[in-house]
XYZ file of C-alpha atoms in Angstrom:
441
model
C -176.852 138.205 91.762
C -174.584 137.922 94.804
C -177.589 138.422 97.065
C -179.362 135.454 95.438
C -176.341 133.180 96.047
C -176.123 134.319 99.669
C -179.869 133.658 100.096
C -179.534 130.115 98.706
C -176.507 129.508 100.983
C -178.391 130.539 104.117
C -181.386 128.393 103.124
C -179.073 125.373 102.650
C -177.450 125.929 106.053
C -180.871 126.238 107.664
C -182.123 123.006 106.120
C -178.974 121.166 107.219
C -179.509 122.311 110.797
C -183.152 121.229 110.740
C -182.470 117.799 109.165
C -179.121 116.555 110.483
C -177.591 113.488 108.919
C -178.303 110.455 111.188
C -174.789 109.031 110.883
C -174.353 107.375 114.306
C -177.990 106.478 114.713
C -178.223 104.542 111.460
C -174.737 103.618 110.310
C -172.657 103.204 113.446
C -174.947 101.413 115.884
C -173.001 98.530 117.339
C -172.935 95.889 120.018
C -169.601 95.394 121.753
C -168.509 91.791 122.383
C -166.130 90.701 125.151
C -165.073 87.056 125.504
C -163.538 85.658 128.695
C -162.899 82.149 129.964
C -161.122 80.738 132.991
C -161.040 81.715 136.664
C -161.999 85.260 137.597
C -158.743 87.193 137.963
C -157.679 90.855 138.194
C -156.878 90.713 134.467
C -160.446 89.619 133.655
C -161.897 92.387 135.837
C -159.657 94.929 134.098
C -160.737 93.580 130.695
C -164.413 94.038 131.579
C -163.784 97.565 132.856
C -161.883 98.513 129.685
C -164.566 97.013 127.450
C -167.362 98.852 129.237
C -165.434 102.113 128.994
C -165.082 101.583 125.245
C -168.790 100.755 124.871
C -169.802 103.884 126.788
C -167.550 106.114 124.689
C -168.928 104.622 121.471
C -172.552 104.929 122.690
C -173.002 101.234 121.915
C -176.460 99.691 121.836
C -175.297 97.044 124.325
C -172.293 95.083 125.520
C -172.299 91.278 125.385
C -169.950 89.623 127.886
C -169.527 85.994 126.784
C -168.373 84.163 129.897
C -167.147 80.690 130.845
C -165.755 80.577 134.379
C -165.536 78.195 137.345
C -165.502 81.211 139.675
C -163.022 83.266 141.641
C -162.582 85.569 144.606
C -165.472 87.460 146.193
C -163.551 90.758 146.063
C -163.103 90.570 142.291
C -166.704 89.434 141.885
C -167.946 92.490 143.805
C -165.754 94.769 141.699
C -167.191 93.366 138.456
C -170.778 93.431 139.761
C -170.476 97.102 140.736
C -169.037 98.022 137.340
C -171.849 96.219 135.516
C -174.642 97.716 137.617
C -173.283 101.252 137.146
C -172.751 100.895 133.408
C -174.257 103.495 131.072
C -174.674 100.731 128.468
C -176.895 97.623 128.829
C -174.745 94.611 129.751
C -175.731 91.152 128.502
C -174.041 88.252 130.294
C -173.999 85.283 127.909
C -172.790 81.919 129.239
C -171.315 80.230 126.184
C -170.241 78.226 124.226
C -171.882 74.840 124.767
C -170.313 73.147 127.764
C -169.505 76.448 129.483
C -170.348 77.125 133.129
C -170.985 80.095 135.368
C -169.822 78.593 138.630
C -169.409 80.183 142.043
C -168.753 83.925 141.580
C -169.738 83.569 137.920
C -173.323 82.957 139.057
C -173.517 86.318 140.822
C -171.904 88.119 137.871
C -174.508 86.575 135.549
C -177.335 87.838 137.753
C -175.735 91.300 137.767
C -176.195 91.655 134.018
C -179.108 93.724 132.757
C -179.821 90.685 130.597
C -178.781 87.106 131.379
C -178.595 84.452 128.681
C -177.120 80.983 128.323
C -176.255 78.695 125.449
C -177.736 75.182 125.393
C -175.832 72.543 127.391
C -174.426 75.069 129.855
C -174.754 75.258 133.647
C -174.945 77.850 136.402
C -174.731 77.711 140.198
C -172.675 76.154 143.010
C -171.901 79.553 144.512
C -171.202 78.579 148.128
C -168.314 80.632 149.590
C -164.946 79.041 150.416
C -161.732 80.368 151.927
C -158.821 81.934 150.076
C -157.022 78.579 150.029
C -160.130 76.756 148.772
C -160.824 75.388 152.250
C -164.181 75.316 154.036
C -164.769 78.374 156.202
C -165.399 78.312 159.914
C -169.039 78.077 160.928
C -169.404 81.736 161.962
C -167.478 83.189 159.017
C -169.292 80.916 156.573
C -172.669 82.008 157.934
C -171.730 85.678 157.538
C -170.439 85.216 153.997
C -173.506 83.244 152.976
C -175.884 85.862 154.345
C -174.057 88.649 152.500
C -174.065 86.690 149.238
C -177.717 85.707 149.641
C -178.648 89.345 150.178
C -176.663 90.251 147.057
C -178.368 87.685 144.825
C -181.793 88.554 146.262
C -181.201 92.151 145.262
C -179.953 91.234 141.786
C -182.764 88.726 141.143
C -185.566 90.822 142.662
C -187.028 91.673 139.232
C -187.130 88.016 138.241
C -189.754 86.711 140.661
C -189.891 84.557 143.780
C -188.872 81.307 142.067
C -185.722 82.910 140.661
C -184.853 84.423 144.044
C -185.295 81.052 145.754
C -183.049 79.328 143.210
C -180.425 82.076 143.479
C -180.352 81.654 147.264
C -180.102 77.868 146.878
C -176.934 78.255 144.789
C -175.408 79.969 147.844
C -176.928 77.960 150.682
C -176.839 74.462 149.184
C -174.373 74.901 146.283
C -177.191 74.081 143.860
C -176.333 74.068 140.153
C -178.838 73.960 137.293
C -178.878 73.612 133.523
C -179.773 76.409 131.131
C -183.286 75.002 130.673
C -183.863 74.797 134.442
C -182.523 78.318 134.923
C -184.864 79.662 132.219
C -187.862 77.834 133.689
C -187.171 79.379 137.105
C -186.722 82.839 135.591
C -183.087 83.047 136.659
C -182.086 83.973 133.092
C -183.912 85.723 130.257
C -182.976 83.689 127.164
C -181.421 80.510 125.847
C -179.554 81.502 122.675
C -177.835 79.015 120.395
C -175.298 81.589 119.183
C -174.606 85.325 119.074
C -176.886 85.905 116.071
C -179.752 84.200 117.878
C -178.985 86.288 120.955
C -179.232 89.553 118.994
C -182.576 88.484 117.526
C -184.009 87.757 120.983
C -182.602 90.969 122.464
C -184.452 93.166 119.980
C -187.294 94.991 121.740
C -186.214 93.812 125.214
C -186.481 96.538 127.885
C -183.751 96.848 130.518
C -183.425 98.973 133.639
C -180.223 101.042 133.791
C -179.094 103.377 136.553
C -180.200 106.218 134.245
C -183.632 104.747 133.507
C -185.301 102.245 131.204
C -184.037 101.497 127.711
C -185.495 99.321 124.977
C -182.900 97.518 122.922
C -182.907 97.840 119.143
C -180.549 95.191 117.801
C -181.884 94.929 114.252
C -179.049 95.515 111.797
C -176.442 96.372 114.427
C -172.809 95.381 113.920
C -171.060 93.114 116.401
C -167.635 94.560 117.271
C -165.328 92.371 119.357
C -162.913 94.013 121.774
C -160.192 91.410 122.302
C -158.038 91.083 125.376
C -154.772 93.002 125.142
C -151.462 91.140 125.198
C -150.863 92.217 128.800
C -154.328 91.048 129.875
C -153.796 87.689 128.172
C -150.358 87.338 129.771
C -151.648 88.149 133.256
C -154.511 85.695 132.748
C -152.039 82.942 131.811
C -149.862 83.791 134.818
C -152.710 82.847 137.150
C -152.665 79.262 135.851
C -151.117 77.144 138.656
C -149.350 74.855 136.169
C -147.718 77.838 134.460
C -146.664 79.363 137.793
C -145.185 76.030 138.894
C -143.146 75.744 135.684
C -141.951 79.360 135.887
C -140.746 78.958 139.473
C -139.011 75.662 138.652
C -137.298 76.914 135.482
C -136.376 80.199 137.158
C -134.623 78.610 140.121
C -132.874 75.986 137.986
C -131.580 78.677 135.607
C -130.192 80.684 138.517
C -128.512 77.543 139.903
C -126.841 77.035 136.515
C -125.671 80.661 136.534
C -124.244 80.276 140.058
C -122.466 77.007 139.269
C -120.973 78.337 136.007
C -120.691 82.134 136.364
C -119.520 84.380 133.579
C -122.517 84.277 131.285
C -125.774 86.163 131.634
C -128.345 84.230 129.605
C -129.215 81.654 132.292
C -129.304 84.304 134.995
C -131.537 86.590 132.937
C -133.935 83.751 132.116
C -134.034 82.754 135.776
C -134.804 86.244 137.047
C -137.460 86.797 134.357
C -139.198 83.489 135.134
C -139.165 84.158 138.872
C -140.560 87.664 138.367
C -143.447 86.318 136.267
C -144.044 83.432 138.653
C -144.144 85.768 141.650
C -147.171 87.531 140.139
C -149.034 84.229 140.063
C -148.008 83.447 143.648
C -149.602 86.730 144.681
C -152.913 85.825 143.025
C -153.261 82.084 143.626
C -154.000 80.482 147.016
C -150.460 79.384 147.939
C -149.860 76.650 150.492
C -146.707 77.975 152.166
C -145.922 74.515 153.523
C -145.486 73.351 149.930
C -143.377 76.391 149.049
C -140.969 75.612 151.920
C -140.536 72.057 150.605
C -139.780 73.355 147.111
C -137.206 75.846 148.418
C -135.591 73.006 150.390
C -135.439 70.915 147.216
C -133.680 73.675 145.283
C -131.149 74.119 148.104
C -130.386 70.386 147.969
C -129.938 70.567 144.197
C -127.484 73.452 144.614
C -125.505 71.518 147.241
C -125.315 68.553 144.850
C -123.718 70.816 142.254
C -121.278 72.390 144.712
C -120.312 69.213 146.592
C -121.340 66.087 144.655
C -122.633 63.235 146.813
C -123.078 60.764 143.938
C -126.855 61.342 143.878
C -127.789 61.258 147.561
C -128.721 64.943 147.705
C -130.445 64.678 144.327
C -132.730 61.890 145.569
C -133.560 63.857 148.719
C -134.148 66.971 146.635
C -136.476 65.168 144.224
C -138.540 63.784 147.104
C -138.834 67.247 148.648
C -139.614 68.751 145.230
C -142.464 66.331 144.499
C -144.046 66.784 147.931
C -143.759 70.565 147.737
C -145.145 70.785 144.199
C -148.115 68.550 144.971
C -149.235 70.707 147.902
C -148.108 74.104 146.545
C -151.628 75.027 145.395
C -153.349 71.771 146.274
C -155.490 70.798 149.227
C -158.440 68.385 149.523
C -160.956 71.221 149.112
C -159.082 73.332 146.538
C -161.031 73.653 143.251
C -159.510 71.632 140.419
C -158.768 74.760 138.365
C -156.424 75.966 141.124
C -154.412 72.728 141.400
C -151.097 71.755 139.840
C -151.381 68.782 137.492
C -149.936 65.635 139.090
C -148.585 64.254 135.756
C -146.855 67.601 135.194
C -145.168 67.406 138.606
C -143.974 63.846 137.965
C -142.740 64.740 134.473
C -140.737 67.738 135.703
C -139.277 65.688 138.563
C -138.157 62.985 136.113
C -136.552 65.624 133.864
C -134.644 67.111 136.814
C -133.553 63.637 137.904
C -132.248 62.787 134.413
C -130.365 66.090 134.280
C -128.569 65.443 137.554
C -127.881 61.802 136.602
C -126.128 63.085 133.477
C -124.115 65.615 135.476
C -123.104 62.994 138.046
C -122.116 60.508 135.305
C -119.760 63.013 133.668
C -118.368 63.971 137.066
C -117.565 60.334 137.883
C -115.856 59.826 134.509
C -113.744 62.906 135.101
C -112.746 61.676 138.557
C -111.685 58.259 137.209
C -109.548 59.721 134.427
C -105.843 59.814 135.415
C -104.565 63.275 136.091
C -102.071 64.516 133.551
C -99.589 67.175 134.621
C -96.553 68.839 133.070
C -95.308 67.904 129.631
C -96.965 64.473 129.862
C -100.249 66.232 129.225
C -99.015 67.041 125.694
C -99.210 63.418 124.554
C -101.935 63.101 121.944
C -102.001 66.815 121.201
C -101.765 68.072 117.625
C -99.327 70.722 116.482
C -97.495 72.126 113.463
C -93.947 71.548 112.254
C -92.195 74.924 112.149
C -89.083 73.511 110.461
C -88.200 70.431 108.509
C -87.704 67.590 110.992
C -85.180 65.059 109.728
C -84.991 63.669 112.266
C -85.004 66.731 114.585
C -86.493 70.187 114.377
C -89.015 72.548 115.968
C -92.774 72.163 116.367
C -95.481 74.374 117.810
C -97.813 72.608 120.237
C -100.302 74.227 122.626
C -99.102 77.677 121.586
C -95.445 76.989 122.451
C -92.317 76.007 120.479
C -90.792 72.659 121.347
C -87.776 70.699 120.222
C -88.957 67.552 118.507
C -87.747 64.473 116.726
C -89.475 62.084 114.401
C -90.727 58.848 115.923
C -88.686 55.788 115.033
C -89.698 54.416 111.684
C -91.343 57.653 110.557
C -90.280 59.558 107.451
C -89.053 63.125 107.397
C -91.621 65.759 108.368
C -91.770 68.936 106.292
C -92.382 72.412 107.714
C -96.083 73.248 107.865
C -97.289 69.678 108.235
C -99.611 68.588 111.000
C -97.943 66.477 113.676
C -99.113 64.502 116.667
C -97.187 64.173 119.926
C -96.646 60.489 120.704
C -94.102 60.723 123.511
C -91.927 62.954 125.662
C -88.262 62.495 126.436
C -87.134 65.174 128.822
C -87.926 68.437 127.048
C -87.980 66.918 123.579
C -91.182 65.698 121.971
C -91.487 62.578 119.890
C -93.815 63.280 116.980
C -95.253 61.754 113.865
C -96.869 63.285 110.807
C -100.634 63.155 110.434
C -100.224 63.962 106.714
C -102.353 67.123 106.735
C -100.374 70.037 105.461
C -101.464 73.412 106.728
C -101.815 76.025 104.028
């Protein structure tokens, strides 16, 4: 009997080894989705790298990188292109949603995808190189950069035909930009997809060339799994916004000035240091005009001098003028892309807020200077205290933490111990008081 059970057990094990359960093949096939918008930054490159690593570990059918970008640095573009081309998983670059663009470096990244697709009403192109500050390059350097980029796009578009190669080169040489329909007609992209579901339908059966060989996509019934940006990646992406960096630097310096002018606390100082630390990251990524930074530093020095040695607004006016000039040129130049510029209304609004703050400070300072200086016992007039004994008409009161001899003001009734009193006069070392009719329990 035992032999029969053992025989059945071995047969079952043998059948299981011959017909394995197709768990991953049928139930866990998935397409990984990454979504990124804004300028190309180190955080975006890191996000793509992390997403591709996840897709490769999960043996995903494909990775869809939904992109909307005005462009970015050539170094970061090259890093992302290399990662895409060496991916073990097919990468689909999808320019979406409607109204999105793949400008400048985004054009090259789109061509690097194993599949390129665009949503309706999107655009691609205008990939001419510019300098780190957004300025036009010198003739020799520009020619070199253009030739390198043209060679890159020729290589990436080689499988797409001569018309696609010519258009790709035109985006570099003449900053040409085209619509999704024009890009599809030229063969620069593979599909126009209205949404992600439509994209998956069109991808099914499409053959791509990976570094490991050809693969035919099977996207029927696959699940779309989105890998969102981490908090750190989102934070670093925000910190490359010139408006955010401008605000962080401004708030940081102002908070430190408050801490210096009124030491003893730590909240303002901590906020200032934290804001400056975050803002410094953005300064290291964005194309900073150091001329503008010098003007802003000068403005903050003038604000500090106004606090230390008030000039009734003269230094504040000079500081505001320097602040506005510095802020307007901090990331701005005639050829700087709009996405790398500080908003002019934001600069004016912050300058007005700083001006109102210093006007308030100066107003209070002037009122304090005009108030007569009170010294000695005369400063006790108007202070409240407590009767320590019955005062009829003389007794003892406690005012400002000290015991004083006191007498009731002429015409006032007797004051009982414990009642609230107000100092109305001083005669030598004796206070003249009156009851405020508020007994202290």
